Short mmCIF file of C-alpha atoms and ligand atoms in Angstrom, two decimals:
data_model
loop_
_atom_site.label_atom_id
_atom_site.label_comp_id
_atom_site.label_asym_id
_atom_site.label_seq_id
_atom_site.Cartn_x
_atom_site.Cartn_y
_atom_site.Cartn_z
CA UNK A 1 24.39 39.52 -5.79
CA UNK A 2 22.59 41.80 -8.34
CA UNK A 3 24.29 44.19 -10.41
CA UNK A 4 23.09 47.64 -11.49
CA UNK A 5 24.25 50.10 -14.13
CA UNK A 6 24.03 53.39 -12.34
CA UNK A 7 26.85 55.59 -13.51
CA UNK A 8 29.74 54.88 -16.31
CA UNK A 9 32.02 54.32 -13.26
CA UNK A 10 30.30 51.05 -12.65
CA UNK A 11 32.01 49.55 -15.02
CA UNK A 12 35.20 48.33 -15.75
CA UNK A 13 37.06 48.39 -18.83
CA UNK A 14 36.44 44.75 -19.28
CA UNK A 15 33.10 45.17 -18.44
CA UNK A 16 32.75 47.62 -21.30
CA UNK A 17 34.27 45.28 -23.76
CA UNK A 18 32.20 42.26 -22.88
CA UNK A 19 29.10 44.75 -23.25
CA UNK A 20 29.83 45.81 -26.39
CA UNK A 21 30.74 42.52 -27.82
CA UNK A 22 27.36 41.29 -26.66
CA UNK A 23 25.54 44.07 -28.01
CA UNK A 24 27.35 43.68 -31.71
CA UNK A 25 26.04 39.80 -31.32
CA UNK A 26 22.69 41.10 -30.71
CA UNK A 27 22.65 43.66 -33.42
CA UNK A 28 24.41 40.81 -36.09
CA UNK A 29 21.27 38.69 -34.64
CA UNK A 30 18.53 40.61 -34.63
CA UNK A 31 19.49 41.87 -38.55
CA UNK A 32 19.83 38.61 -39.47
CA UNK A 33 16.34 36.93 -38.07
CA UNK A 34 18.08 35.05 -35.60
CA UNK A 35 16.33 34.53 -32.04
CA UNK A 36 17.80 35.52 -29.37
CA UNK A 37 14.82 35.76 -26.74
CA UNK A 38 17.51 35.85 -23.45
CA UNK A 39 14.42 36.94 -20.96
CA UNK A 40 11.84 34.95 -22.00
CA UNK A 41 8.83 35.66 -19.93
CA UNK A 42 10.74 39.07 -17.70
CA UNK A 43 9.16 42.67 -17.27
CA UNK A 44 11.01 45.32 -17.33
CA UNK A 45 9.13 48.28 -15.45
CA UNK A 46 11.12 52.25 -16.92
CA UNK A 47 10.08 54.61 -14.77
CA UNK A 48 9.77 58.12 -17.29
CA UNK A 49 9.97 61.62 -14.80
CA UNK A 50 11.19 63.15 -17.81
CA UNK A 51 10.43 62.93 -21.73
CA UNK A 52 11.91 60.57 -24.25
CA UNK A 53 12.06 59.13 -27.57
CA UNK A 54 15.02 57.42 -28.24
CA UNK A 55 15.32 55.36 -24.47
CA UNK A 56 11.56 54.98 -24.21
CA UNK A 57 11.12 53.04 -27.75
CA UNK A 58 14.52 51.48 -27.48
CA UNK A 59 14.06 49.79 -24.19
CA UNK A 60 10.37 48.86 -24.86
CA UNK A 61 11.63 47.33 -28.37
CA UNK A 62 14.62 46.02 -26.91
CA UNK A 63 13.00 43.68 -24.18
CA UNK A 64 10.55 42.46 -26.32
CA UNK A 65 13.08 41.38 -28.84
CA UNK A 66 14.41 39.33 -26.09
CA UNK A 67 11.25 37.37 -25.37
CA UNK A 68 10.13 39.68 -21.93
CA UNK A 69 8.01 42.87 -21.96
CA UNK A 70 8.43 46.24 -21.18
CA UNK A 71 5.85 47.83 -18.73
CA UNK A 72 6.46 52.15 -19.57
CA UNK A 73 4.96 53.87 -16.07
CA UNK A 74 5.29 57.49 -15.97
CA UNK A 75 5.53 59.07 -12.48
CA UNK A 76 2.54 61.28 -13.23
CA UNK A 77 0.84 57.77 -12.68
CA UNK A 78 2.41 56.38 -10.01
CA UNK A 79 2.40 56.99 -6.53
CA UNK A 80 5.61 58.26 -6.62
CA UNK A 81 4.30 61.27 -8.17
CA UNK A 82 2.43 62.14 -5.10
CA UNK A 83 5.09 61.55 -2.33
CA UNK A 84 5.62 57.99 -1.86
CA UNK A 85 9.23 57.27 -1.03
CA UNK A 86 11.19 55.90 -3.51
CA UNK A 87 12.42 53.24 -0.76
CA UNK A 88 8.71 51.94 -0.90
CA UNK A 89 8.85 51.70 -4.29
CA UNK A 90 11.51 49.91 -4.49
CA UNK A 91 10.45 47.30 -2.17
CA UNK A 92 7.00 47.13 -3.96
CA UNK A 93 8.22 46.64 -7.42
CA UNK A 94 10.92 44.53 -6.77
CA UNK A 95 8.07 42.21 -5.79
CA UNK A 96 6.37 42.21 -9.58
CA UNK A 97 9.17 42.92 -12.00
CA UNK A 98 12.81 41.59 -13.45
CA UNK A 99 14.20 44.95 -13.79
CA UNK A 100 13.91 48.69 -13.40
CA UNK A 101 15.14 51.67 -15.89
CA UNK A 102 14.55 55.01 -14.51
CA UNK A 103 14.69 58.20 -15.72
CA UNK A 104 14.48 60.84 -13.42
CA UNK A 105 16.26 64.31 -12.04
CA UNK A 106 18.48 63.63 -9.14
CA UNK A 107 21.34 60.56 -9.39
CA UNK A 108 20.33 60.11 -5.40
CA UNK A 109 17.20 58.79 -6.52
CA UNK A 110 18.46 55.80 -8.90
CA UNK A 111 21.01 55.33 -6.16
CA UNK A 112 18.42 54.94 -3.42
CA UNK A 113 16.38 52.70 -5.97
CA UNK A 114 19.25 50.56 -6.40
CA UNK A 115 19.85 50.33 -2.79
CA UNK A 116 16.26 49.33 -1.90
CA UNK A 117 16.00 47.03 -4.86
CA UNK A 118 16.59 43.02 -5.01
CA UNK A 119 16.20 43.54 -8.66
CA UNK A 120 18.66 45.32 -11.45
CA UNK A 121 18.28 49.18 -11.80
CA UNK A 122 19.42 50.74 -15.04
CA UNK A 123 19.81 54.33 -15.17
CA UNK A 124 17.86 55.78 -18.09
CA UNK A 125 19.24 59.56 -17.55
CA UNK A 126 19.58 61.48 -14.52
CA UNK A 127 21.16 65.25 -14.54
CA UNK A 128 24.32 63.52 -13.50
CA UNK A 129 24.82 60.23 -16.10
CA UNK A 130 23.88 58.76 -19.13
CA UNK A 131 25.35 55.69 -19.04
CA UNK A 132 23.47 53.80 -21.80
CA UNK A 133 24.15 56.52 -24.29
CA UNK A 134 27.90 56.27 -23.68
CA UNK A 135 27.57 52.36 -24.35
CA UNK A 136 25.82 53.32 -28.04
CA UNK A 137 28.37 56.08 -28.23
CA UNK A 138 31.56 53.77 -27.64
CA UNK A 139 29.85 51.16 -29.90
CA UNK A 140 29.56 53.35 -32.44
CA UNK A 141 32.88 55.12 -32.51
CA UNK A 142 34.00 51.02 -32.50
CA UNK A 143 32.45 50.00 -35.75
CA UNK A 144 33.33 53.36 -37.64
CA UNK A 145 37.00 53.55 -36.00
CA UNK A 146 37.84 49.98 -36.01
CA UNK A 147 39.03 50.69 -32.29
CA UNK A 148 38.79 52.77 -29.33
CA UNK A 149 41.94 51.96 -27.56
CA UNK A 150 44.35 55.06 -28.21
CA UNK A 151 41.82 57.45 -30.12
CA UNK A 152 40.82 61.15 -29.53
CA UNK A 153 37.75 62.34 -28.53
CA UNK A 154 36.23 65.73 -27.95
CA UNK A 155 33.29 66.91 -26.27
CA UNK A 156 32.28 71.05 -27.11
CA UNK A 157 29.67 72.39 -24.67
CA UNK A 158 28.07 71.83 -21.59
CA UNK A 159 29.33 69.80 -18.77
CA UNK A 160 26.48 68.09 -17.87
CA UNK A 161 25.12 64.20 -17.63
CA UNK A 162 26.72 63.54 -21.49
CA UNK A 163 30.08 65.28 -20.57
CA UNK A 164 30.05 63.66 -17.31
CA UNK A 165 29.54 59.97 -18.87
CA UNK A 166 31.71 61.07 -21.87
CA UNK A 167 34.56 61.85 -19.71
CA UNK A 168 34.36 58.69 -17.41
CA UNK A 169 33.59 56.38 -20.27
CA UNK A 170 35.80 57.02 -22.77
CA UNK A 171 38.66 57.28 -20.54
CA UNK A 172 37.73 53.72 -19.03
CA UNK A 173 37.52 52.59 -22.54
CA UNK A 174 41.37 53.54 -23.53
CA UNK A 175 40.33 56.38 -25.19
CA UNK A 176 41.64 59.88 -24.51
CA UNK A 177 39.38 63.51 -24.03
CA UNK A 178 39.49 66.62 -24.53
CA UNK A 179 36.47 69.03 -22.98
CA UNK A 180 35.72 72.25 -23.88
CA UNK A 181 32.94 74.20 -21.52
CA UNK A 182 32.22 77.53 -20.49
CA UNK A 183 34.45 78.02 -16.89
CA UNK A 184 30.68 78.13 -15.46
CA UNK A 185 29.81 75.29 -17.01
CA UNK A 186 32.38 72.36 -15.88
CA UNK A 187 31.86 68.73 -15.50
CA UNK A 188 30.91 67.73 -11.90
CA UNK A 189 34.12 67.72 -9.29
CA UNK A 190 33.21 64.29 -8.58
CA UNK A 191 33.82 63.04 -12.55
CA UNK A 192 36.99 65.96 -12.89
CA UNK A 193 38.57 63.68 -9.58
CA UNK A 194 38.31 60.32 -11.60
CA UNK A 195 39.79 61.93 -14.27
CA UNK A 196 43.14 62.98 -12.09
CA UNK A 197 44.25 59.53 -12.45
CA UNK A 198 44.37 59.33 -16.42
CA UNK A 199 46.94 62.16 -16.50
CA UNK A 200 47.39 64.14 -19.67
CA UNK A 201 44.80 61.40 -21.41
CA UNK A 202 42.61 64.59 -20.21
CA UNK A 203 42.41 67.90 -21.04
CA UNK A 204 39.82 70.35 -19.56
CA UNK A 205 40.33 73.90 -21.29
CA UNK A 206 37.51 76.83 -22.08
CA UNK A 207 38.57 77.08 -25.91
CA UNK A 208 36.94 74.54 -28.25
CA UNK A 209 39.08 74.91 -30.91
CA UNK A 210 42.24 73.41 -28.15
CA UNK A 211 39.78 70.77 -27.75
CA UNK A 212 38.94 69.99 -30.96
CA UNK A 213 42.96 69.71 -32.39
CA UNK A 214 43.44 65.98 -33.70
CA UNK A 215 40.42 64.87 -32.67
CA UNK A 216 39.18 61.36 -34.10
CA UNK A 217 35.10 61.98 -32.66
CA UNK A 218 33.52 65.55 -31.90
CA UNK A 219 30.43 65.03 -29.38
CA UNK A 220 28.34 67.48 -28.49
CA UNK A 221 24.95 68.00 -26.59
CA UNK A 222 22.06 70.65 -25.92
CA UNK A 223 22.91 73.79 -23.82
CA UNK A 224 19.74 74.01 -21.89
CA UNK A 225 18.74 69.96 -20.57
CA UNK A 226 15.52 68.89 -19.61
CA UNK A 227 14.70 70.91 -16.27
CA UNK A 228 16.55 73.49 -17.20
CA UNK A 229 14.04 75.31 -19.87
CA UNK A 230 13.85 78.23 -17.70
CA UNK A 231 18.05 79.14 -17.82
CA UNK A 232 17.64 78.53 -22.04
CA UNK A 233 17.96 82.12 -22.42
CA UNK A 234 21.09 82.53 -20.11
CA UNK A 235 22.59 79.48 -21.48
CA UNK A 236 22.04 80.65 -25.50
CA UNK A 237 23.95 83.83 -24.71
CA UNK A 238 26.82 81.97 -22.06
CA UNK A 239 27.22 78.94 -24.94
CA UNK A 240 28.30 81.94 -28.11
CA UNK A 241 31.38 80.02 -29.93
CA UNK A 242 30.64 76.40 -28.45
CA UNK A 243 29.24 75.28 -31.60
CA UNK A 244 30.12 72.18 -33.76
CA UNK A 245 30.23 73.95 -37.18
CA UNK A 246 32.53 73.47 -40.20
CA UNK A 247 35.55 75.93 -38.86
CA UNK A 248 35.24 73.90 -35.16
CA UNK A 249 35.45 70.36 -37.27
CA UNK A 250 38.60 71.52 -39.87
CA UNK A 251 40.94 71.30 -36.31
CA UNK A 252 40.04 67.93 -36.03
CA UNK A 253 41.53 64.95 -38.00
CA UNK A 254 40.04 65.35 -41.54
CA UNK A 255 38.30 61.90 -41.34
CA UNK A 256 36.36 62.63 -37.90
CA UNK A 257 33.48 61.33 -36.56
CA UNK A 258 30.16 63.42 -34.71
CA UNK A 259 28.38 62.27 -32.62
CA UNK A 260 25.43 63.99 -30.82
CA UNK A 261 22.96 61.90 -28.63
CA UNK A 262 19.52 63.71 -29.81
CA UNK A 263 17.93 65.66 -29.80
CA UNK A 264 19.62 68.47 -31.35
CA UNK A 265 18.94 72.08 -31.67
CA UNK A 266 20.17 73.04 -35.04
CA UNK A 267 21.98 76.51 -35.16
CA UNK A 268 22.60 76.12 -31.54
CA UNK A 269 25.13 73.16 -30.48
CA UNK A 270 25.29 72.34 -33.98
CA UNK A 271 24.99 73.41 -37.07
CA UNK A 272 22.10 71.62 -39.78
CA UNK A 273 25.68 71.04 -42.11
CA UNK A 274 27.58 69.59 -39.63
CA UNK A 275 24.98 67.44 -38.41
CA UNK A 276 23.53 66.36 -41.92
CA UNK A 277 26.90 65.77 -42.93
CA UNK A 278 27.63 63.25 -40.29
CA UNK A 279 23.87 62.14 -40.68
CA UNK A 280 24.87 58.66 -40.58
CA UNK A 281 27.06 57.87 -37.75
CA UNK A 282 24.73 60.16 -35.68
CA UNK A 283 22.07 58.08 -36.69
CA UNK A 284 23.58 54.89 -36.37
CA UNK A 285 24.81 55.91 -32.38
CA UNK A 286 20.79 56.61 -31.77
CA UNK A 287 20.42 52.75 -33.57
CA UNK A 288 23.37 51.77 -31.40
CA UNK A 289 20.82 52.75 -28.29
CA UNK A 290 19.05 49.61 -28.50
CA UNK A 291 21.62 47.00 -29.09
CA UNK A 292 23.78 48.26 -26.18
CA UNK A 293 20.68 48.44 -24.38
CA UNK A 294 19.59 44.69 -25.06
CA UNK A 295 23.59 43.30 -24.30
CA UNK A 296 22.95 45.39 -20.84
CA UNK A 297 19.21 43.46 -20.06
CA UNK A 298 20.80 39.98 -20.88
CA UNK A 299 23.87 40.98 -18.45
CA UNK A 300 22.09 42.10 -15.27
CA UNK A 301 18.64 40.14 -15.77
CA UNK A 302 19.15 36.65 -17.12
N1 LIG B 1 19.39 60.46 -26.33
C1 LIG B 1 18.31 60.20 -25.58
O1 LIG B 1 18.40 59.73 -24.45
O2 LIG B 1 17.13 60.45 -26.21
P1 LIG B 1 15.69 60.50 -25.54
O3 LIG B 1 15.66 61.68 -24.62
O4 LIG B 1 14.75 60.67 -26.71
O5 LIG B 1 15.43 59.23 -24.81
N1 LIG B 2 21.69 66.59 -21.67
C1 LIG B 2 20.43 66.20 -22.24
C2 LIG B 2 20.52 64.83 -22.83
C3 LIG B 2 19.25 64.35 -23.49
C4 LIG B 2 19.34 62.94 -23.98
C5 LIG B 2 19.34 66.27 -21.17
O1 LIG B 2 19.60 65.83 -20.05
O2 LIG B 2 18.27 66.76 -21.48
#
């Protein structure tokens, strides 16, 4: 049966593992000029309904490292755009490609994709998940830290797609989080539930510096997402003292990480210091994008 990557909570722990393993092979490989062309002669079709940099190039670069080709269609072109049901879609392109990524609004839609599909979907970013940016995230955290079984991390701002994948990833991976968010601005009931079950390996609280106490990683992300450009206003003013500066990081453990998926708005989430000072492991998490991307392609499409 085919396999999608939806949500973080498709995946097991193990699953996680053997992903990231992968993707460290790939990286090791493709640094060292060694081929590694896993979907020789597949198409990936990513379906854009929102803008990107990082997923876009990393997904186009990635499948083309691995022998197949990326085909970008933006839903301004397609029919989609002008009303035809994603179930048709699905039906349709499962007919020409080897794989979908989609980014779009509502998780429903991947969902229904998926459903519809006989091919893999892969979820690109939805205003629920992020799953491929938690993958680059834990990778990340893995090759700085050594580990991720038994570390801290801590997510200041917003509870949307990151802190939703944050939360359900890192506690899959062994890790344990702590989330600080406006009370308006919580995590979606559906990811708070999963989190029950890890006990005091989660802690949900309105003060960031609780959160950040002892923390190994800081992550952070925008306060106004894509769709949500109208509420930036609202959100700048609700947001006041969520910010990743130098007096948030000095309650964490003096050798933590940051990481912040990009883009950033400096002065906002984040201060320029904080996020020029941890240049390189914020960096390295947007490299990160690509290998975990790649190990995901060879596990769902070869
Ligand atoms: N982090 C991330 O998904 O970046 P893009 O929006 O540029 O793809
Ligand atoms: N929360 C952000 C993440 C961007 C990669 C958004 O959805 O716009």
């Amino acid at each position: 049966m085919k396999k999608d990557l939806l949500k973080m909570a498709d995946l097991s722990r193990e699953e996680i593992e053997s992903i990231l393993d992968l993707a460290s092979q790939l990286k090791f490989e493709q640094k060292n000029g060694i081929e590694h062309k896993h979907l020789a002669g597949k198409t990936l079709g990513m379906i854009f309904q929102k803008s990107s940099t990082r997923t876009r190039v990393s997904f186009e670069t990635g499948i083309y490292q691995l022998g197949g080709q990326g085909l970008f269609l933006s839903s301004r072109d397609l029919q989609i755009g002008r009303g035809e049901p994603v179930e048709d879609t699905a039906r349709v392109l499962s007919r020409y490609l080897d794989g979908i990524m989609i980014r779009t609004f509502e998780q429903e839609e991947v969902e229904t994709l998926a459903k519809y599909s006989t091919i893999p979907i892969i979820n690109g970013l939805t205003d629920y998940s992020h799953p491929c940016q938690i993958l680059a995230d834990l990778l990340t955290i893995r090759e700085f830290k050594g580990k991720l079984e038994g570390l801290r991390a801590c997510y200041i701002g917003d509870g949307n797609n990151m802190a939703n994948s944050y939360i359900v990833g890192m506690l899959t991976a062994g890790m344990s989080i702590a989330v600080a968010c406006p009370e308006n601005y919580r995590p979606d009931p559906a990811v708070l539930e999963f989190a029950k079950a890890y006990g005091n390996k989660f802690f949900l609280t309105d003060s960031p510096i609780e959160a950040a106490k002892g923390a190994d990683v800081i992550m952070t992300d925008v306060w106004a997402s894509m769709g949500q450009e109208g509420e930036a206003e609202i959100r700048r003013k609700a947001f006041v003292g969520y910010q990743v500066n130098d007096e948030l990081m000095s309650y964490a453990k003096p050798d933590a990480m940051v990481q912040h998926c990009l883009p950033a708005h400096r002065g906002e989430e984040i201060t320029a210091e904080v996020l020029e000072a941890h240049a390189n492991e914020i960096f390295e998490e947007a490299e990160n994008r690509l290998h975990v991307q790649k190990a995901v392609m060879v596990k769902l499409m070869s």
